[in-house]
């Protein structure tokens, strides 16, 4: 019995299968407590207490919220497309989760009972050669759930919110893809663990391409529909956006998908720009195949993800919402041109054999040129109408005043 369990744990297929179940449970727990963390951060920034009634220090608040959604009435309005109405939140939620499959969490390790010549196990559900392309393909599927939710609700506010979200996600996928392409050119790999290994022998890629990291982070915010990019559900204009008609657990799935997508994008950004699970200077931790070192690497990866999620939350409660024209202008007139210039910069560095640190100078130059072009553009970025002059008195009213 015990030998059978050891053999199962030592096989990569069964270990990946067990890891996928553990990761699913861990992600759902992280999502639930991520919502609590955001409420605590919001309370701290607004000088109030936040949730502190359910359990010690409010730690059982996620359980109370889950029970509340389960006990709410599940309303399906009349004249909706029932199949698509139910399918939309499930589609968004599943898409937000399956991106975790290719994220490497802790390198490789061996169980103590494994033979010295046995192949080490990867702390990763699926190691595929085109991991980055897989993530881009999965991220693009989220548009379908948003559009289906808005269209199937048979509500004009939901429809407008769905169209806004689709336009926003499609627009920001272009600079995101170009930013990822710059990283691929830098490291020469599409496999995420190879990107992490490249940063082990060099600086973190954020040191070579800080502007690329900023562009990727901005597009990840927009893809998650997070403030200041949450125009698809802006309460002042669209009531609740594409999930106006949803209630109970179907509404909860939209919120869970948002936080799951935030964790996925943070994990991807850590792998692309911040060295993944590796800690600079700790060679023994990065290379040790023991179980304890593997757990420490998973902890380092989780700590980096946690810090990025906190940045997400600080931005939400700091920066006000854009207008939709400002949102589109930022994507097409700023991020897309700069992303294309950064791809060309990295290509020139490779073609001419320049040192990789030349890209740091290029990043600064592109940022300065982009800022100068934006400042000298002439047209005000507010989009407001020109001030009108005072309203004069009409000749008819002048004649009436003398009667």
PDB file of N, CA and C in Angstrom, residues 222-289:
ATOM      1  N   UNK A 222      -6.057  46.119 -17.280  1.00  0.00           N
ATOM      2  CA  UNK A 222      -7.185  46.302 -18.193  1.00  0.00           C
ATOM      3  C   UNK A 222      -7.862  44.976 -18.503  1.00  0.00           C
ATOM      4  N   UNK A 223      -7.087  43.909 -18.688  1.00  0.00           N
ATOM      5  CA  UNK A 223      -7.671  42.603 -18.981  1.00  0.00           C
ATOM      6  C   UNK A 223      -8.487  42.081 -17.806  1.00  0.00           C
ATOM      7  N   UNK A 224      -8.114  42.467 -16.592  1.00  0.00           N
ATOM      8  CA  UNK A 224      -8.846  42.023 -15.400  1.00  0.00           C
ATOM      9  C   UNK A 224     -10.065  42.881 -15.104  1.00  0.00           C
ATOM     10  N   UNK A 225     -10.281  43.948 -15.889  1.00  0.00           N
ATOM     11  CA  UNK A 225     -11.371  44.900 -15.627  1.00  0.00           C
ATOM     12  C   UNK A 225     -11.263  45.491 -14.226  1.00  0.00           C
ATOM     13  N   UNK A 226     -10.039  45.775 -13.812  1.00  0.00           N
ATOM     14  CA  UNK A 226      -9.806  46.365 -12.503  1.00  0.00           C
ATOM     15  C   UNK A 226      -9.735  47.877 -12.630  1.00  0.00           C
ATOM     16  N   UNK A 227     -10.065  48.570 -11.552  1.00  0.00           N
ATOM     17  CA  UNK A 227      -9.896  50.010 -11.492  1.00  0.00           C
ATOM     18  C   UNK A 227      -8.430  50.364 -11.777  1.00  0.00           C
ATOM     19  N   UNK A 228      -8.141  51.351 -12.621  1.00  0.00           N
ATOM     20  CA  UNK A 228      -9.064  52.329 -13.209  1.00  0.00           C
ATOM     21  C   UNK A 228      -9.616  51.929 -14.573  1.00  0.00           C
ATOM     22  N   UNK A 229      -9.623  50.630 -14.887  1.00  0.00           N
ATOM     23  CA  UNK A 229     -10.075  50.166 -16.197  1.00  0.00           C
ATOM     24  C   UNK A 229     -11.415  49.432 -16.116  1.00  0.00           C
ATOM     25  N   UNK A 230     -12.196  49.650 -15.081  1.00  0.00           N
ATOM     26  CA  UNK A 230     -13.443  48.893 -14.918  1.00  0.00           C
ATOM     27  C   UNK A 230     -14.631  49.610 -15.547  1.00  0.00           C
ATOM     28  N   UNK A 231     -14.466  50.117 -16.758  1.00  0.00           N
ATOM     29  CA  UNK A 231     -15.555  50.844 -17.411  1.00  0.00           C
ATOM     30  C   UNK A 231     -16.686  49.925 -17.840  1.00  0.00           C
ATOM     31  N   UNK A 232     -16.425  48.624 -17.939  1.00  0.00           N
ATOM     32  CA  UNK A 232     -17.484  47.694 -18.328  1.00  0.00           C
ATOM     33  C   UNK A 232     -18.555  47.565 -17.260  1.00  0.00           C
ATOM     34  N   UNK A 233     -18.277  47.974 -16.030  1.00  0.00           N
ATOM     35  CA  UNK A 233     -19.261  47.861 -14.953  1.00  0.00           C
ATOM     36  C   UNK A 233     -19.337  49.150 -14.138  1.00  0.00           C
ATOM     37  N   UNK A 234     -19.097  50.269 -14.783  1.00  0.00           N
ATOM     38  CA  UNK A 234     -19.117  51.549 -14.063  1.00  0.00           C
ATOM     39  C   UNK A 234     -20.532  51.842 -13.576  1.00  0.00           C
ATOM     40  N   UNK A 235     -20.672  51.967 -12.255  1.00  0.00           N
ATOM     41  CA  UNK A 235     -21.993  52.074 -11.647  1.00  0.00           C
ATOM     42  C   UNK A 235     -22.726  53.342 -12.061  1.00  0.00           C
ATOM     43  N   UNK A 236     -21.992  54.432 -12.276  1.00  0.00           N
ATOM     44  CA  UNK A 236     -22.641  55.701 -12.597  1.00  0.00           C
ATOM     45  C   UNK A 236     -23.301  55.675 -13.966  1.00  0.00           C
ATOM     46  N   UNK A 237     -22.828  54.819 -14.870  1.00  0.00           N
ATOM     47  CA  UNK A 237     -23.330  54.821 -16.239  1.00  0.00           C
ATOM     48  C   UNK A 237     -24.123  53.570 -16.580  1.00  0.00           C
ATOM     49  N   UNK A 238     -23.667  52.404 -16.120  1.00  0.00           N
ATOM     50  CA  UNK A 238     -24.218  51.133 -16.602  1.00  0.00           C
ATOM     51  C   UNK A 238     -24.780  50.264 -15.490  1.00  0.00           C
ATOM     52  N   UNK A 239     -25.119  50.834 -14.349  1.00  0.00           N
ATOM     53  CA  UNK A 239     -25.685  50.106 -13.200  1.00  0.00           C
ATOM     54  C   UNK A 239     -24.670  49.072 -12.703  1.00  0.00           C
ATOM     55  N   UNK A 240     -24.567  47.932 -13.375  1.00  0.00           N
ATOM     56  CA  UNK A 240     -23.588  46.923 -12.987  1.00  0.00           C
ATOM     57  C   UNK A 240     -22.860  46.336 -14.167  1.00  0.00           C
ATOM     58  N   UNK A 241     -23.068  46.913 -15.350  1.00  0.00           N
ATOM     59  CA  UNK A 241     -22.404  46.409 -16.538  1.00  0.00           C
ATOM     60  C   UNK A 241     -22.967  45.081 -16.988  1.00  0.00           C
ATOM     61  N   UNK A 242     -22.098  44.227 -17.503  1.00  0.00           N
ATOM     62  CA  UNK A 242     -22.565  42.983 -18.112  1.00  0.00           C
ATOM     63  C   UNK A 242     -23.114  41.985 -17.100  1.00  0.00           C
ATOM     64  N   UNK A 243     -22.918  42.189 -15.789  1.00  0.00           N
ATOM     65  CA  UNK A 243     -23.534  41.283 -14.814  1.00  0.00           C
ATOM     66  C   UNK A 243     -24.655  41.973 -14.025  1.00  0.00           C
ATOM     67  N   UNK A 244     -25.330  42.938 -14.663  1.00  0.00           N
ATOM     68  CA  UNK A 244     -26.438  43.629 -13.995  1.00  0.00           C
ATOM     69  C   UNK A 244     -27.549  42.664 -13.611  1.00  0.00           C
ATOM     70  N   UNK A 245     -27.889  41.724 -14.493  1.00  0.00           N
ATOM     71  CA  UNK A 245     -29.029  40.831 -14.277  1.00  0.00           C
ATOM     72  C   UNK A 245     -28.672  39.573 -13.497  1.00  0.00           C
ATOM     73  N   UNK A 246     -27.427  39.419 -13.083  1.00  0.00           N
ATOM     74  CA  UNK A 246     -27.014  38.179 -12.419  1.00  0.00           C
ATOM     75  C   UNK A 246     -27.164  38.300 -10.906  1.00  0.00           C
ATOM     76  N   UNK A 247     -27.385  37.161 -10.272  1.00  0.00           N
ATOM     77  CA  UNK A 247     -27.542  37.122  -8.816  1.00  0.00           C
ATOM     78  C   UNK A 247     -26.998  35.794  -8.297  1.00  0.00           C
ATOM     79  N   UNK A 248     -26.953  35.679  -6.978  1.00  0.00           N
ATOM     80  CA  UNK A 248     -26.547  34.448  -6.293  1.00  0.00           C
ATOM     81  C   UNK A 248     -25.163  33.978  -6.772  1.00  0.00           C
ATOM     82  N   UNK A 249     -25.004  32.669  -6.967  1.00  0.00           N
ATOM     83  CA  UNK A 249     -23.684  32.121  -7.270  1.00  0.00           C
ATOM     84  C   UNK A 249     -23.197  32.495  -8.660  1.00  0.00           C
ATOM     85  N   UNK A 250     -24.106  32.764  -9.589  1.00  0.00           N
ATOM     86  CA  UNK A 250     -23.653  33.191 -10.917  1.00  0.00           C
ATOM     87  C   UNK A 250     -22.970  34.553 -10.828  1.00  0.00           C
ATOM     88  N   UNK A 251     -23.486  35.442  -9.987  1.00  0.00           N
ATOM     89  CA  UNK A 251     -22.816  36.721  -9.761  1.00  0.00           C
ATOM     90  C   UNK A 251     -21.483  36.511  -9.043  1.00  0.00           C
ATOM     91  N   UNK A 252     -21.464  35.570  -8.092  1.00  0.00           N
ATOM     92  CA  UNK A 252     -20.218  35.296  -7.368  1.00  0.00           C
ATOM     93  C   UNK A 252     -19.130  34.781  -8.302  1.00  0.00           C
ATOM     94  N   UNK A 253     -19.516  34.015  -9.332  1.00  0.00           N
ATOM     95  CA  UNK A 253     -18.522  33.490 -10.268  1.00  0.00           C
ATOM     96  C   UNK A 253     -17.806  34.609 -11.015  1.00  0.00           C
ATOM     97  N   UNK A 254     -18.526  35.690 -11.325  1.00  0.00           N
ATOM     98  CA  UNK A 254     -17.879  36.827 -11.984  1.00  0.00           C
ATOM     99  C   UNK A 254     -16.800  37.429 -11.087  1.00  0.00           C
ATOM    100  N   UNK A 255     -17.129  37.597  -9.799  1.00  0.00           N
ATOM    101  CA  UNK A 255     -16.147  38.176  -8.876  1.00  0.00           C
ATOM    102  C   UNK A 255     -14.971  37.224  -8.647  1.00  0.00           C
ATOM    103  N   UNK A 256     -15.275  35.926  -8.510  1.00  0.00           N
ATOM    104  CA  UNK A 256     -14.195  34.956  -8.329  1.00  0.00           C
ATOM    105  C   UNK A 256     -13.273  34.921  -9.546  1.00  0.00           C
ATOM    106  N   UNK A 257     -13.870  35.033 -10.743  1.00  0.00           N
ATOM    107  CA  UNK A 257     -13.058  35.031 -11.964  1.00  0.00           C
ATOM    108  C   UNK A 257     -12.143  36.249 -12.017  1.00  0.00           C
ATOM    109  N   UNK A 258     -12.634  37.395 -11.553  1.00  0.00           N
ATOM    110  CA  UNK A 258     -11.801  38.603 -11.558  1.00  0.00           C
ATOM    111  C   UNK A 258     -10.564  38.422 -10.691  1.00  0.00           C
ATOM    112  N   UNK A 259     -10.750  37.872  -9.491  1.00  0.00           N
ATOM    113  CA  UNK A 259      -9.610  37.706  -8.592  1.00  0.00           C
ATOM    114  C   UNK A 259      -8.710  36.559  -9.044  1.00  0.00           C
ATOM    115  N   UNK A 260      -9.301  35.504  -9.629  1.00  0.00           N
ATOM    116  CA  UNK A 260      -8.473  34.421 -10.164  1.00  0.00           C
ATOM    117  C   UNK A 260      -7.619  34.914 -11.326  1.00  0.00           C
ATOM    118  N   UNK A 261      -8.198  35.758 -12.173  1.00  0.00           N
ATOM    119  CA  UNK A 261      -7.426  36.330 -13.280  1.00  0.00           C
ATOM    120  C   UNK A 261      -6.314  37.229 -12.748  1.00  0.00           C
ATOM    121  N   UNK A 262      -6.577  37.924 -11.662  1.00  0.00           N
ATOM    122  CA  UNK A 262      -5.559  38.783 -11.067  1.00  0.00           C
ATOM    123  C   UNK A 262      -4.382  37.942 -10.552  1.00  0.00           C
ATOM    124  N   UNK A 263      -4.674  36.794  -9.945  1.00  0.00           N
ATOM    125  CA  UNK A 263      -3.603  35.917  -9.467  1.00  0.00           C
ATOM    126  C   UNK A 263      -2.834  35.328 -10.644  1.00  0.00           C
ATOM    127  N   UNK A 264      -3.554  34.920 -11.699  1.00  0.00           N
ATOM    128  CA  UNK A 264      -2.891  34.349 -12.874  1.00  0.00           C
ATOM    129  C   UNK A 264      -1.951  35.355 -13.523  1.00  0.00           C
ATOM    130  N   UNK A 265      -2.442  36.576 -13.735  1.00  0.00           N
ATOM    131  CA  UNK A 265      -1.604  37.593 -14.376  1.00  0.00           C
ATOM    132  C   UNK A 265      -0.409  37.960 -13.503  1.00  0.00           C
ATOM    133  N   UNK A 266      -0.593  37.965 -12.177  1.00  0.00           N
ATOM    134  CA  UNK A 266       0.536  38.245 -11.284  1.00  0.00           C
ATOM    135  C   UNK A 266       1.579  37.135 -11.358  1.00  0.00           C
ATOM    136  N   UNK A 267       1.119  35.868 -11.386  1.00  0.00           N
ATOM    137  CA  UNK A 267       2.057  34.745 -11.499  1.00  0.00           C
ATOM    138  C   UNK A 267       2.814  34.797 -12.821  1.00  0.00           C
ATOM    139  N   UNK A 268       2.103  35.149 -13.901  1.00  0.00           N
ATOM    140  CA  UNK A 268       2.768  35.256 -15.200  1.00  0.00           C
ATOM    141  C   UNK A 268       3.792  36.385 -15.201  1.00  0.00           C
ATOM    142  N   UNK A 269       3.458  37.511 -14.581  1.00  0.00           N
ATOM    143  CA  UNK A 269       4.391  38.635 -14.544  1.00  0.00           C
ATOM    144  C   UNK A 269       5.626  38.294 -13.717  1.00  0.00           C
ATOM    145  N   UNK A 270       5.449  37.535 -12.645  1.00  0.00           N
ATOM    146  CA  UNK A 270       6.602  37.110 -11.846  1.00  0.00           C
ATOM    147  C   UNK A 270       7.539  36.241 -12.681  1.00  0.00           C
ATOM    148  N   UNK A 271       6.965  35.328 -13.473  1.00  0.00           N
ATOM    149  CA  UNK A 271       7.801  34.461 -14.310  1.00  0.00           C
ATOM    150  C   UNK A 271       8.488  35.244 -15.426  1.00  0.00           C
ATOM    151  N   UNK A 272       7.803  36.232 -15.987  1.00  0.00           N
ATOM    152  CA  UNK A 272       8.356  36.970 -17.117  1.00  0.00           C
ATOM    153  C   UNK A 272       9.419  37.978 -16.702  1.00  0.00           C
ATOM    154  N   UNK A 273       9.208  38.657 -15.584  1.00  0.00           N
ATOM    155  CA  UNK A 273      10.037  39.825 -15.271  1.00  0.00           C
ATOM    156  C   UNK A 273      10.789  39.740 -13.947  1.00  0.00           C
ATOM    157  N   UNK A 274      10.355  38.899 -13.018  1.00  0.00           N
ATOM    158  CA  UNK A 274      10.930  38.929 -11.672  1.00  0.00           C
ATOM    159  C   UNK A 274      11.544  37.598 -11.250  1.00  0.00           C
ATOM    160  N   UNK A 275      11.988  36.810 -12.209  1.00  0.00           N
ATOM    161  CA  UNK A 275      12.782  35.628 -11.882  1.00  0.00           C
ATOM    162  C   UNK A 275      12.026  34.427 -11.396  1.00  0.00           C
ATOM    163  N   UNK A 276      10.694  34.439 -11.440  1.00  0.00           N
ATOM    164  CA  UNK A 276       9.929  33.279 -11.016  1.00  0.00           C
ATOM    165  C   UNK A 276      10.162  32.939  -9.557  1.00  0.00           C
ATOM    166  N   UNK A 277      10.419  31.648  -9.305  1.00  0.00           N
ATOM    167  CA  UNK A 277      10.611  31.186  -7.927  1.00  0.00           C
ATOM    168  C   UNK A 277      12.022  31.441  -7.411  1.00  0.00           C
ATOM    169  N   UNK A 278      12.917  31.922  -8.236  1.00  0.00           N
ATOM    170  CA  UNK A 278      14.318  32.071  -7.850  1.00  0.00           C
ATOM    171  C   UNK A 278      14.531  33.314  -6.987  1.00  0.00           C
ATOM    172  N   UNK A 279      15.411  33.180  -5.999  1.00  0.00           N
ATOM    173  CA  UNK A 279      15.777  34.280  -5.110  1.00  0.00           C
ATOM    174  C   UNK A 279      17.233  34.639  -5.389  1.00  0.00           C
ATOM    175  N   UNK A 280      17.544  35.882  -5.755  1.00  0.00           N
ATOM    176  CA  UNK A 280      18.928  36.247  -6.094  1.00  0.00           C
ATOM    177  C   UNK A 280      19.885  35.992  -4.932  1.00  0.00           C
ATOM    178  N   UNK A 281      21.008  35.367  -5.261  1.00  0.00           N
ATOM    179  CA  UNK A 281      22.040  35.129  -4.261  1.00  0.00           C
ATOM    180  C   UNK A 281      21.892  33.841  -3.481  1.00  0.00           C
ATOM    181  N   UNK A 282      20.744  33.196  -3.547  1.00  0.00           N
ATOM    182  CA  UNK A 282      20.507  31.964  -2.785  1.00  0.00           C
ATOM    183  C   UNK A 282      20.635  30.768  -3.727  1.00  0.00           C
ATOM    184  N   UNK A 283      21.855  30.456  -4.143  1.00  0.00           N
ATOM    185  CA  UNK A 283      22.074  29.387  -5.112  1.00  0.00           C
ATOM    186  C   UNK A 283      21.627  28.042  -4.559  1.00  0.00           C
ATOM    187  N   UNK A 284      21.904  27.790  -3.296  1.00  0.00           N
ATOM    188  CA  UNK A 284      21.534  26.505  -2.709  1.00  0.00           C
ATOM    189  C   UNK A 284      20.023  26.302  -2.726  1.00  0.00           C
ATOM    190  N   UNK A 285      19.269  27.389  -2.529  1.00  0.00           N
ATOM    191  CA  UNK A 285      17.813  27.273  -2.534  1.00  0.00           C
ATOM    192  C   UNK A 285      17.291  27.057  -3.944  1.00  0.00           C
ATOM    193  N   UNK A 286      17.916  27.703  -4.925  1.00  0.00           N
ATOM    194  CA  UNK A 286      17.433  27.609  -6.298  1.00  0.00           C
ATOM    195  C   UNK A 286      17.727  26.258  -6.929  1.00  0.00           C
ATOM    196  N   UNK A 287      18.793  25.586  -6.493  1.00  0.00           N
ATOM    197  CA  UNK A 287      19.223  24.348  -7.151  1.00  0.00           C
ATOM    198  C   UNK A 287      18.997  23.096  -6.312  1.00  0.00           C
ATOM    199  N   UNK A 288      18.742  23.220  -5.035  1.00  0.00           N
ATOM    200  CA  UNK A 288      18.602  22.059  -4.160  1.00  0.00           C
ATOM    201  C   UNK A 288      17.356  21.253  -4.547  1.00  0.00           C
ATOM    202  N   UNK A 289      17.493  19.925  -4.805  1.00  0.00           N
ATOM    203  CA  UNK A 289      16.323  19.124  -5.203  1.00  0.00           C
ATOM    204  C   UNK A 289      15.505  18.580  -4.038  1.00  0.00           C
TER     205      UNK A 289
END
